[in-house]
Amino acid sequence: ELCLAVYHDVMIIWALVASLFYDVIFIQKVLMPKICLRVFKIFGKKLVFDFDDAIYLSPPSRDRFNSVVSESDLIILENEESERWARISNPSTNILTITGPIDTARYTPRSRSKETVVVGWIGSSWTTPYLDLVIPVFSKIASAHRNVTLKLIGASPIKSFPWLQQIDWSLDTEVSELSDFDIGIMPLIDGEWEKGKGGYKILLYMALGIPSVVSPVGVNSTLIQ
């Protein structure tokens, strides 16, 4: 199998040449030009397309998404909403729906023994705006309970509160910082992009044995149940 993570024209050319020596082309979330897909098929290659997030929603990307799905022999995705969109482009394609894999040798429950209750969130600058949904709530919690802290890992700077702790994300410290959480949260708006998410935060929290409170959007409800 040839695994491709193609991001620019030079890599696409390399991929086309290299693909001559392989039977199966595994494309992960990359929306390749239609001409490349046709070349793969002309040479009898099997195409496997793996994607997460609602990459089909962007109008500039939708044509390429439709092309990749139409030419694929197997599609790997994470939730019913993504499957619905894939079926629109290719009703007869083979689809494998899996939960995002978590390394449970790395993410394992740890003991927590402290007086302060840590409500935690992990994400990125891209997903930080979702915290706007819960900041007013935690302001009220903080005013009523002095032993509650909100800990954010990987968030872009937000309005500071005395009880707010922000930590930069690091692979080396990720597990130890997450293990400090008593409750994990995943607030979301109920939008089309959000319905295509894979709920990775929830999977991290639960692998570590952390009770989780999440918005019932998309696959979130299924994962919690």
Short mmCIF file of N, CA, C and O in Angstrom, two decimals, residues 19-110:
data_model
loop_
_atom_site.label_atom_id
_atom_site.label_comp_id
_atom_site.label_asym_id
_atom_site.label_seq_id
_atom_site.Cartn_x
_atom_site.Cartn_y
_atom_site.Cartn_z
N SER A 19 3.01 5.59 -7.31
CA SER A 19 1.83 4.72 -7.29
C SER A 19 1.92 3.58 -8.29
O SER A 19 1.21 2.57 -8.17
N LEU A 20 2.79 3.71 -9.29
CA LEU A 20 2.94 2.66 -10.29
C LEU A 20 3.41 1.35 -9.66
O LEU A 20 3.20 0.28 -10.24
N PHE A 21 4.01 1.44 -8.49
CA PHE A 21 4.59 0.25 -7.86
C PHE A 21 3.69 -0.34 -6.76
O PHE A 21 4.10 -1.24 -6.05
N TYR A 22 2.45 0.19 -6.64
CA TYR A 22 1.57 -0.26 -5.58
C TYR A 22 0.19 -0.58 -6.13
O TYR A 22 -0.21 -0.08 -7.18
N ASP A 23 -0.52 -1.43 -5.40
CA ASP A 23 -1.86 -1.85 -5.82
C ASP A 23 -2.96 -1.01 -5.17
O ASP A 23 -4.03 -0.83 -5.74
N VAL A 24 -2.70 -0.55 -3.94
CA VAL A 24 -3.70 0.18 -3.17
C VAL A 24 -3.16 1.55 -2.81
O VAL A 24 -2.03 1.67 -2.30
N ILE A 25 -3.93 2.59 -3.07
CA ILE A 25 -3.55 3.96 -2.72
C ILE A 25 -4.43 4.41 -1.55
O ILE A 25 -5.66 4.43 -1.66
N PHE A 26 -3.81 4.75 -0.43
CA PHE A 26 -4.53 5.19 0.78
C PHE A 26 -4.39 6.71 0.86
O PHE A 26 -3.30 7.23 1.07
N ILE A 27 -5.50 7.41 0.71
CA ILE A 27 -5.49 8.87 0.72
C ILE A 27 -6.14 9.35 2.00
O ILE A 27 -7.31 9.07 2.26
N GLN A 28 -5.37 10.04 2.82
CA GLN A 28 -5.89 10.48 4.11
C GLN A 28 -6.22 11.97 4.09
O GLN A 28 -5.34 12.82 4.17
N LYS A 29 -7.51 12.26 3.95
CA LYS A 29 -8.08 13.61 4.09
C LYS A 29 -7.62 14.59 3.02
O LYS A 29 -7.96 15.77 3.05
N VAL A 30 -6.82 14.13 2.06
CA VAL A 30 -6.31 15.02 1.02
C VAL A 30 -7.26 14.98 -0.17
O VAL A 30 -7.59 13.91 -0.68
N LEU A 31 -7.69 16.16 -0.62
CA LEU A 31 -8.60 16.26 -1.76
C LEU A 31 -7.78 16.44 -3.03
O LEU A 31 -7.48 17.55 -3.45
N MET A 32 -7.42 15.34 -3.63
CA MET A 32 -6.53 15.36 -4.79
C MET A 32 -7.27 15.79 -6.05
O MET A 32 -8.48 15.59 -6.17
N PRO A 33 -6.54 16.37 -7.02
CA PRO A 33 -7.17 16.77 -8.29
C PRO A 33 -7.76 15.57 -9.02
O PRO A 33 -7.25 14.44 -8.93
N LYS A 34 -8.83 15.82 -9.75
CA LYS A 34 -9.53 14.74 -10.43
C LYS A 34 -8.63 14.01 -11.42
O LYS A 34 -8.73 12.78 -11.58
N ILE A 35 -7.73 14.72 -12.09
CA ILE A 35 -6.86 14.10 -13.08
C ILE A 35 -5.96 13.05 -12.43
O ILE A 35 -5.70 11.99 -13.00
N CYS A 36 -5.52 13.32 -11.19
CA CYS A 36 -4.70 12.34 -10.48
C CYS A 36 -5.49 11.08 -10.17
O CYS A 36 -4.99 9.95 -10.32
N LEU A 37 -6.73 11.27 -9.76
CA LEU A 37 -7.57 10.12 -9.44
C LEU A 37 -7.82 9.26 -10.68
O LEU A 37 -7.81 8.03 -10.61
N ARG A 38 -8.01 9.93 -11.82
CA ARG A 38 -8.25 9.19 -13.06
C ARG A 38 -7.02 8.39 -13.46
O ARG A 38 -7.13 7.27 -13.96
N VAL A 39 -5.83 8.97 -13.24
CA VAL A 39 -4.59 8.24 -13.55
C VAL A 39 -4.49 6.98 -12.69
O VAL A 39 -4.14 5.90 -13.18
N PHE A 40 -4.79 7.13 -11.41
CA PHE A 40 -4.76 5.97 -10.52
C PHE A 40 -5.68 4.88 -11.04
O PHE A 40 -5.32 3.69 -11.07
N LYS A 41 -6.89 5.25 -11.45
CA LYS A 41 -7.88 4.26 -11.88
C LYS A 41 -7.50 3.65 -13.23
O LYS A 41 -7.74 2.46 -13.46
N ILE A 42 -6.92 4.47 -14.11
CA ILE A 42 -6.50 3.95 -15.42
C ILE A 42 -5.50 2.82 -15.24
O ILE A 42 -5.50 1.82 -15.98
N PHE A 43 -4.64 2.97 -14.23
CA PHE A 43 -3.63 1.95 -13.97
C PHE A 43 -4.13 0.87 -13.01
O PHE A 43 -3.34 0.07 -12.50
N GLY A 44 -5.45 0.84 -12.78
CA GLY A 44 -6.05 -0.25 -12.02
C GLY A 44 -5.80 -0.22 -10.53
O GLY A 44 -5.88 -1.27 -9.87
N LYS A 45 -5.56 0.95 -9.97
CA LYS A 45 -5.30 1.04 -8.54
C LYS A 45 -6.60 1.06 -7.74
O LYS A 45 -7.60 1.64 -8.17
N LYS A 46 -6.57 0.45 -6.58
CA LYS A 46 -7.67 0.55 -5.64
C LYS A 46 -7.45 1.78 -4.76
O LYS A 46 -6.34 2.00 -4.25
N LEU A 47 -8.49 2.59 -4.57
CA LEU A 47 -8.37 3.81 -3.78
C LEU A 47 -9.13 3.67 -2.46
O LEU A 47 -10.30 3.30 -2.44
N VAL A 48 -8.43 3.99 -1.38
CA VAL A 48 -9.04 4.05 -0.05
C VAL A 48 -8.94 5.49 0.43
O VAL A 48 -7.85 6.06 0.47
N PHE A 49 -10.08 6.08 0.78
CA PHE A 49 -10.12 7.49 1.20
C PHE A 49 -10.56 7.55 2.66
O PHE A 49 -11.66 7.12 3.02
N ASP A 50 -9.68 8.07 3.50
CA ASP A 50 -9.97 8.20 4.93
C ASP A 50 -10.06 9.68 5.28
O ASP A 50 -9.16 10.45 4.93
N PHE A 51 -11.16 10.08 5.93
CA PHE A 51 -11.26 11.49 6.30
C PHE A 51 -12.06 11.66 7.58
O PHE A 51 -12.87 10.81 7.96
N ASP A 52 -11.78 12.78 8.27
CA ASP A 52 -12.61 13.20 9.39
C ASP A 52 -12.93 14.68 9.18
O ASP A 52 -12.46 15.31 8.23
N ASP A 53 -13.75 15.23 10.04
CA ASP A 53 -14.23 16.60 9.91
C ASP A 53 -15.10 16.77 8.66
O ASP A 53 -15.07 15.93 7.75
N ALA A 54 -15.84 17.85 8.63
CA ALA A 54 -16.80 18.09 7.55
C ALA A 54 -16.13 18.80 6.37
O ALA A 54 -16.51 19.91 5.98
N ILE A 55 -15.14 18.16 5.78
CA ILE A 55 -14.38 18.79 4.69
C ILE A 55 -15.23 18.95 3.44
O ILE A 55 -14.82 19.64 2.50
N TYR A 56 -16.40 18.35 3.41
CA TYR A 56 -17.30 18.43 2.26
C TYR A 56 -18.12 19.72 2.26
O TYR A 56 -18.82 20.02 1.30
N LEU A 57 -18.05 20.52 3.32
CA LEU A 57 -18.91 21.70 3.43
C LEU A 57 -18.35 22.92 2.70
O LEU A 57 -19.10 23.81 2.32
N SER A 58 -17.06 22.99 2.52
CA SER A 58 -16.46 24.16 1.87
C SER A 58 -16.73 24.11 0.37
O SER A 58 -16.30 23.18 -0.31
N PRO A 59 -17.44 25.11 -0.19
CA PRO A 59 -17.75 25.09 -1.63
C PRO A 59 -16.52 24.92 -2.53
O PRO A 59 -16.58 24.15 -3.50
N PRO A 60 -15.37 25.58 -2.23
CA PRO A 60 -14.20 25.37 -3.10
C PRO A 60 -13.68 23.93 -3.07
O PRO A 60 -13.05 23.47 -4.02
N SER A 61 -13.94 23.22 -1.97
CA SER A 61 -13.42 21.86 -1.82
C SER A 61 -14.42 20.79 -2.22
O SER A 61 -14.05 19.62 -2.40
N ARG A 62 -15.68 21.17 -2.38
CA ARG A 62 -16.73 20.16 -2.55
C ARG A 62 -16.56 19.36 -3.84
O ARG A 62 -16.77 18.15 -3.86
N ASP A 63 -16.17 20.02 -4.92
CA ASP A 63 -16.00 19.30 -6.19
C ASP A 63 -14.91 18.24 -6.05
O ASP A 63 -15.07 17.11 -6.53
N ARG A 64 -13.81 18.61 -5.42
CA ARG A 64 -12.74 17.64 -5.23
C ARG A 64 -13.17 16.52 -4.29
O ARG A 64 -12.83 15.35 -4.50
N PHE A 65 -13.91 16.88 -3.25
CA PHE A 65 -14.42 15.85 -2.34
C PHE A 65 -15.29 14.86 -3.10
O PHE A 65 -15.14 13.64 -2.97
N ASN A 66 -16.20 15.38 -3.91
CA ASN A 66 -17.08 14.51 -4.69
C ASN A 66 -16.28 13.61 -5.63
O ASN A 66 -16.62 12.43 -5.81
N SER A 67 -15.21 14.15 -6.21
CA SER A 67 -14.39 13.36 -7.12
C SER A 67 -13.68 12.23 -6.40
O SER A 67 -13.65 11.09 -6.87
N VAL A 68 -13.08 12.56 -5.24
CA VAL A 68 -12.36 11.52 -4.49
C VAL A 68 -13.31 10.43 -4.05
O VAL A 68 -13.02 9.23 -4.19
N VAL A 69 -14.47 10.81 -3.53
CA VAL A 69 -15.44 9.82 -3.06
C VAL A 69 -15.95 8.98 -4.23
O VAL A 69 -16.11 7.75 -4.11
N SER A 70 -16.21 9.61 -5.35
CA SER A 70 -16.74 8.89 -6.51
C SER A 70 -15.77 7.84 -7.02
O SER A 70 -16.19 6.77 -7.51
N GLU A 71 -14.48 8.12 -6.92
CA GLU A 71 -13.47 7.20 -7.45
C GLU A 71 -13.01 6.18 -6.42
O GLU A 71 -12.28 5.24 -6.76
N SER A 72 -13.41 6.33 -5.16
CA SER A 72 -12.88 5.48 -4.10
C SER A 72 -13.56 4.10 -4.06
O SER A 72 -14.76 3.98 -4.28
N ASP A 73 -12.76 3.09 -3.78
CA ASP A 73 -13.27 1.74 -3.61
C ASP A 73 -13.68 1.47 -2.16
O ASP A 73 -14.49 0.60 -1.89
N LEU A 74 -13.09 2.22 -1.24
CA LEU A 74 -13.43 2.11 0.18
C LEU A 74 -13.25 3.48 0.82
O LEU A 74 -12.28 4.18 0.55
N ILE A 75 -14.22 3.83 1.68
CA ILE A 75 -14.13 5.10 2.42
C ILE A 75 -14.17 4.79 3.90
O ILE A 75 -15.00 4.01 4.37
N ILE A 76 -13.25 5.39 4.63
CA ILE A 76 -13.19 5.21 6.08
C ILE A 76 -13.54 6.54 6.73
O ILE A 76 -12.93 7.57 6.43
N LEU A 77 -14.55 6.54 7.61
CA LEU A 77 -14.98 7.77 8.26
C LEU A 77 -15.45 7.47 9.68
O LEU A 77 -15.34 6.33 10.14
N GLU A 78 -15.98 8.51 10.37
CA GLU A 78 -16.21 8.38 11.81
C GLU A 78 -17.65 8.52 12.29
O GLU A 78 -17.92 8.22 13.45
N ASN A 79 -18.55 8.99 11.45
CA ASN A 79 -19.89 9.22 11.96
C ASN A 79 -20.93 9.19 10.84
O ASN A 79 -20.60 9.20 9.66
N GLU A 80 -22.19 9.15 11.25
CA GLU A 80 -23.29 9.02 10.30
C GLU A 80 -23.42 10.23 9.38
O GLU A 80 -23.79 10.09 8.21
N GLU A 81 -23.12 11.42 9.88
CA GLU A 81 -23.25 12.62 9.05
C GLU A 81 -22.26 12.58 7.90
O GLU A 81 -22.59 12.90 6.76
N SER A 82 -21.01 12.18 8.19
CA SER A 82 -20.02 12.07 7.12
C SER A 82 -20.41 10.98 6.13
O SER A 82 -20.22 11.13 4.92
N GLU A 83 -20.99 9.89 6.64
CA GLU A 83 -21.44 8.83 5.74
C GLU A 83 -22.56 9.32 4.82
O GLU A 83 -22.60 8.98 3.63
N ARG A 84 -23.45 10.12 5.37
CA ARG A 84 -24.56 10.65 4.55
C ARG A 84 -24.03 11.45 3.37
O ARG A 84 -24.50 11.30 2.24
N TRP A 85 -23.03 12.29 3.62
CA TRP A 85 -22.45 13.10 2.55
C TRP A 85 -21.70 12.23 1.55
O TRP A 85 -21.75 12.47 0.34
N ALA A 86 -21.01 11.22 2.04
CA ALA A 86 -20.28 10.33 1.14
C ALA A 86 -21.24 9.57 0.24
O ALA A 86 -20.97 9.37 -0.95
N ARG A 87 -22.38 9.16 0.78
CA ARG A 87 -23.36 8.42 -0.01
C ARG A 87 -23.97 9.28 -1.11
O ARG A 87 -24.38 8.77 -2.16
N ILE A 88 -24.04 10.58 -0.88
CA ILE A 88 -24.57 11.47 -1.92
C ILE A 88 -23.67 11.42 -3.16
O ILE A 88 -24.15 11.39 -4.30
N SER A 89 -22.36 11.39 -2.93
CA SER A 89 -21.41 11.39 -4.04
C SER A 89 -21.23 10.00 -4.65
O SER A 89 -20.98 9.87 -5.85
N ASN A 90 -21.35 8.96 -3.82
CA ASN A 90 -21.12 7.61 -4.31
C ASN A 90 -22.01 6.64 -3.53
O ASN A 90 -21.57 6.04 -2.54
N PRO A 91 -23.27 6.47 -3.96
CA PRO A 91 -24.23 5.65 -3.20
C PRO A 91 -23.81 4.19 -3.04
O PRO A 91 -24.21 3.53 -2.08
N SER A 92 -22.99 3.68 -3.94
CA SER A 92 -22.65 2.26 -3.92
C SER A 92 -21.29 1.95 -3.31
O SER A 92 -20.88 0.79 -3.27
N THR A 93 -20.59 2.97 -2.85
CA THR A 93 -19.24 2.73 -2.34
C THR A 93 -19.26 1.95 -1.04
O THR A 93 -20.26 1.93 -0.30
N ASN A 94 -18.17 1.26 -0.76
CA ASN A 94 -18.01 0.56 0.51
C ASN A 94 -17.55 1.55 1.57
O ASN A 94 -16.61 2.32 1.34
N ILE A 95 -18.22 1.55 2.72
CA ILE A 95 -17.90 2.49 3.78
C ILE A 95 -17.61 1.73 5.08
O ILE A 95 -18.36 0.84 5.46
N LEU A 96 -16.52 2.09 5.72
CA LEU A 96 -16.16 1.54 7.02
C LEU A 96 -16.21 2.68 8.03
O LEU A 96 -15.47 3.66 7.92
N THR A 97 -17.11 2.58 8.99
CA THR A 97 -17.25 3.61 10.03
C THR A 97 -16.56 3.12 11.29
O THR A 97 -16.90 2.05 11.82
N ILE A 98 -15.58 3.87 11.76
CA ILE A 98 -14.84 3.47 12.96
C ILE A 98 -14.76 4.66 13.93
O ILE A 98 -14.89 5.81 13.53
N THR A 99 -14.57 4.35 15.19
CA THR A 99 -14.32 5.40 16.18
C THR A 99 -12.84 5.75 16.12
O THR A 99 -11.99 4.87 15.99
N GLY A 100 -12.54 7.04 16.21
CA GLY A 100 -11.15 7.48 16.18
C GLY A 100 -10.31 6.70 17.17
O GLY A 100 -10.68 6.60 18.34
N PRO A 101 -9.20 6.10 16.74
CA PRO A 101 -8.43 5.22 17.63
C PRO A 101 -7.70 5.99 18.72
O PRO A 101 -7.15 7.05 18.49
N ILE A 102 -7.73 5.43 19.92
CA ILE A 102 -7.04 5.99 21.07
C ILE A 102 -6.03 4.96 21.57
O ILE A 102 -6.37 3.78 21.75
N ASP A 103 -4.82 5.39 21.80
CA ASP A 103 -3.78 4.51 22.33
C ASP A 103 -4.00 4.34 23.83
O ASP A 103 -3.56 5.16 24.64
N THR A 104 -4.70 3.27 24.21
CA THR A 104 -5.04 3.08 25.61
C THR A 104 -3.87 2.60 26.46
O THR A 104 -4.01 2.42 27.67
N ALA A 105 -2.72 2.37 25.83
CA ALA A 105 -1.51 2.13 26.62
C ALA A 105 -0.92 3.47 27.08
O ALA A 105 -0.26 3.54 28.12
N ARG A 106 -1.18 4.51 26.31
CA ARG A 106 -0.70 5.86 26.67
C ARG A 106 -1.72 6.60 27.53
O ARG A 106 -1.37 7.24 28.53
N TYR A 107 -2.99 6.51 27.15
CA TYR A 107 -4.05 7.22 27.87
C TYR A 107 -4.75 6.23 28.82
O TYR A 107 -5.65 5.50 28.41
N THR A 108 -4.32 6.20 30.07
CA THR A 108 -4.87 5.28 31.05
C THR A 108 -5.31 6.06 32.29
O THR A 108 -4.71 7.09 32.63
N PRO A 109 -6.36 5.59 32.97
CA PRO A 109 -6.84 6.30 34.16
C PRO A 109 -5.77 6.41 35.25
O PRO A 109 -4.98 5.49 35.45
N ARG A 110 -5.78 7.56 35.91
CA ARG A 110 -4.85 7.79 37.01
C ARG A 110 -5.62 8.32 38.21
O ARG A 110 -6.70 8.89 38.08
#
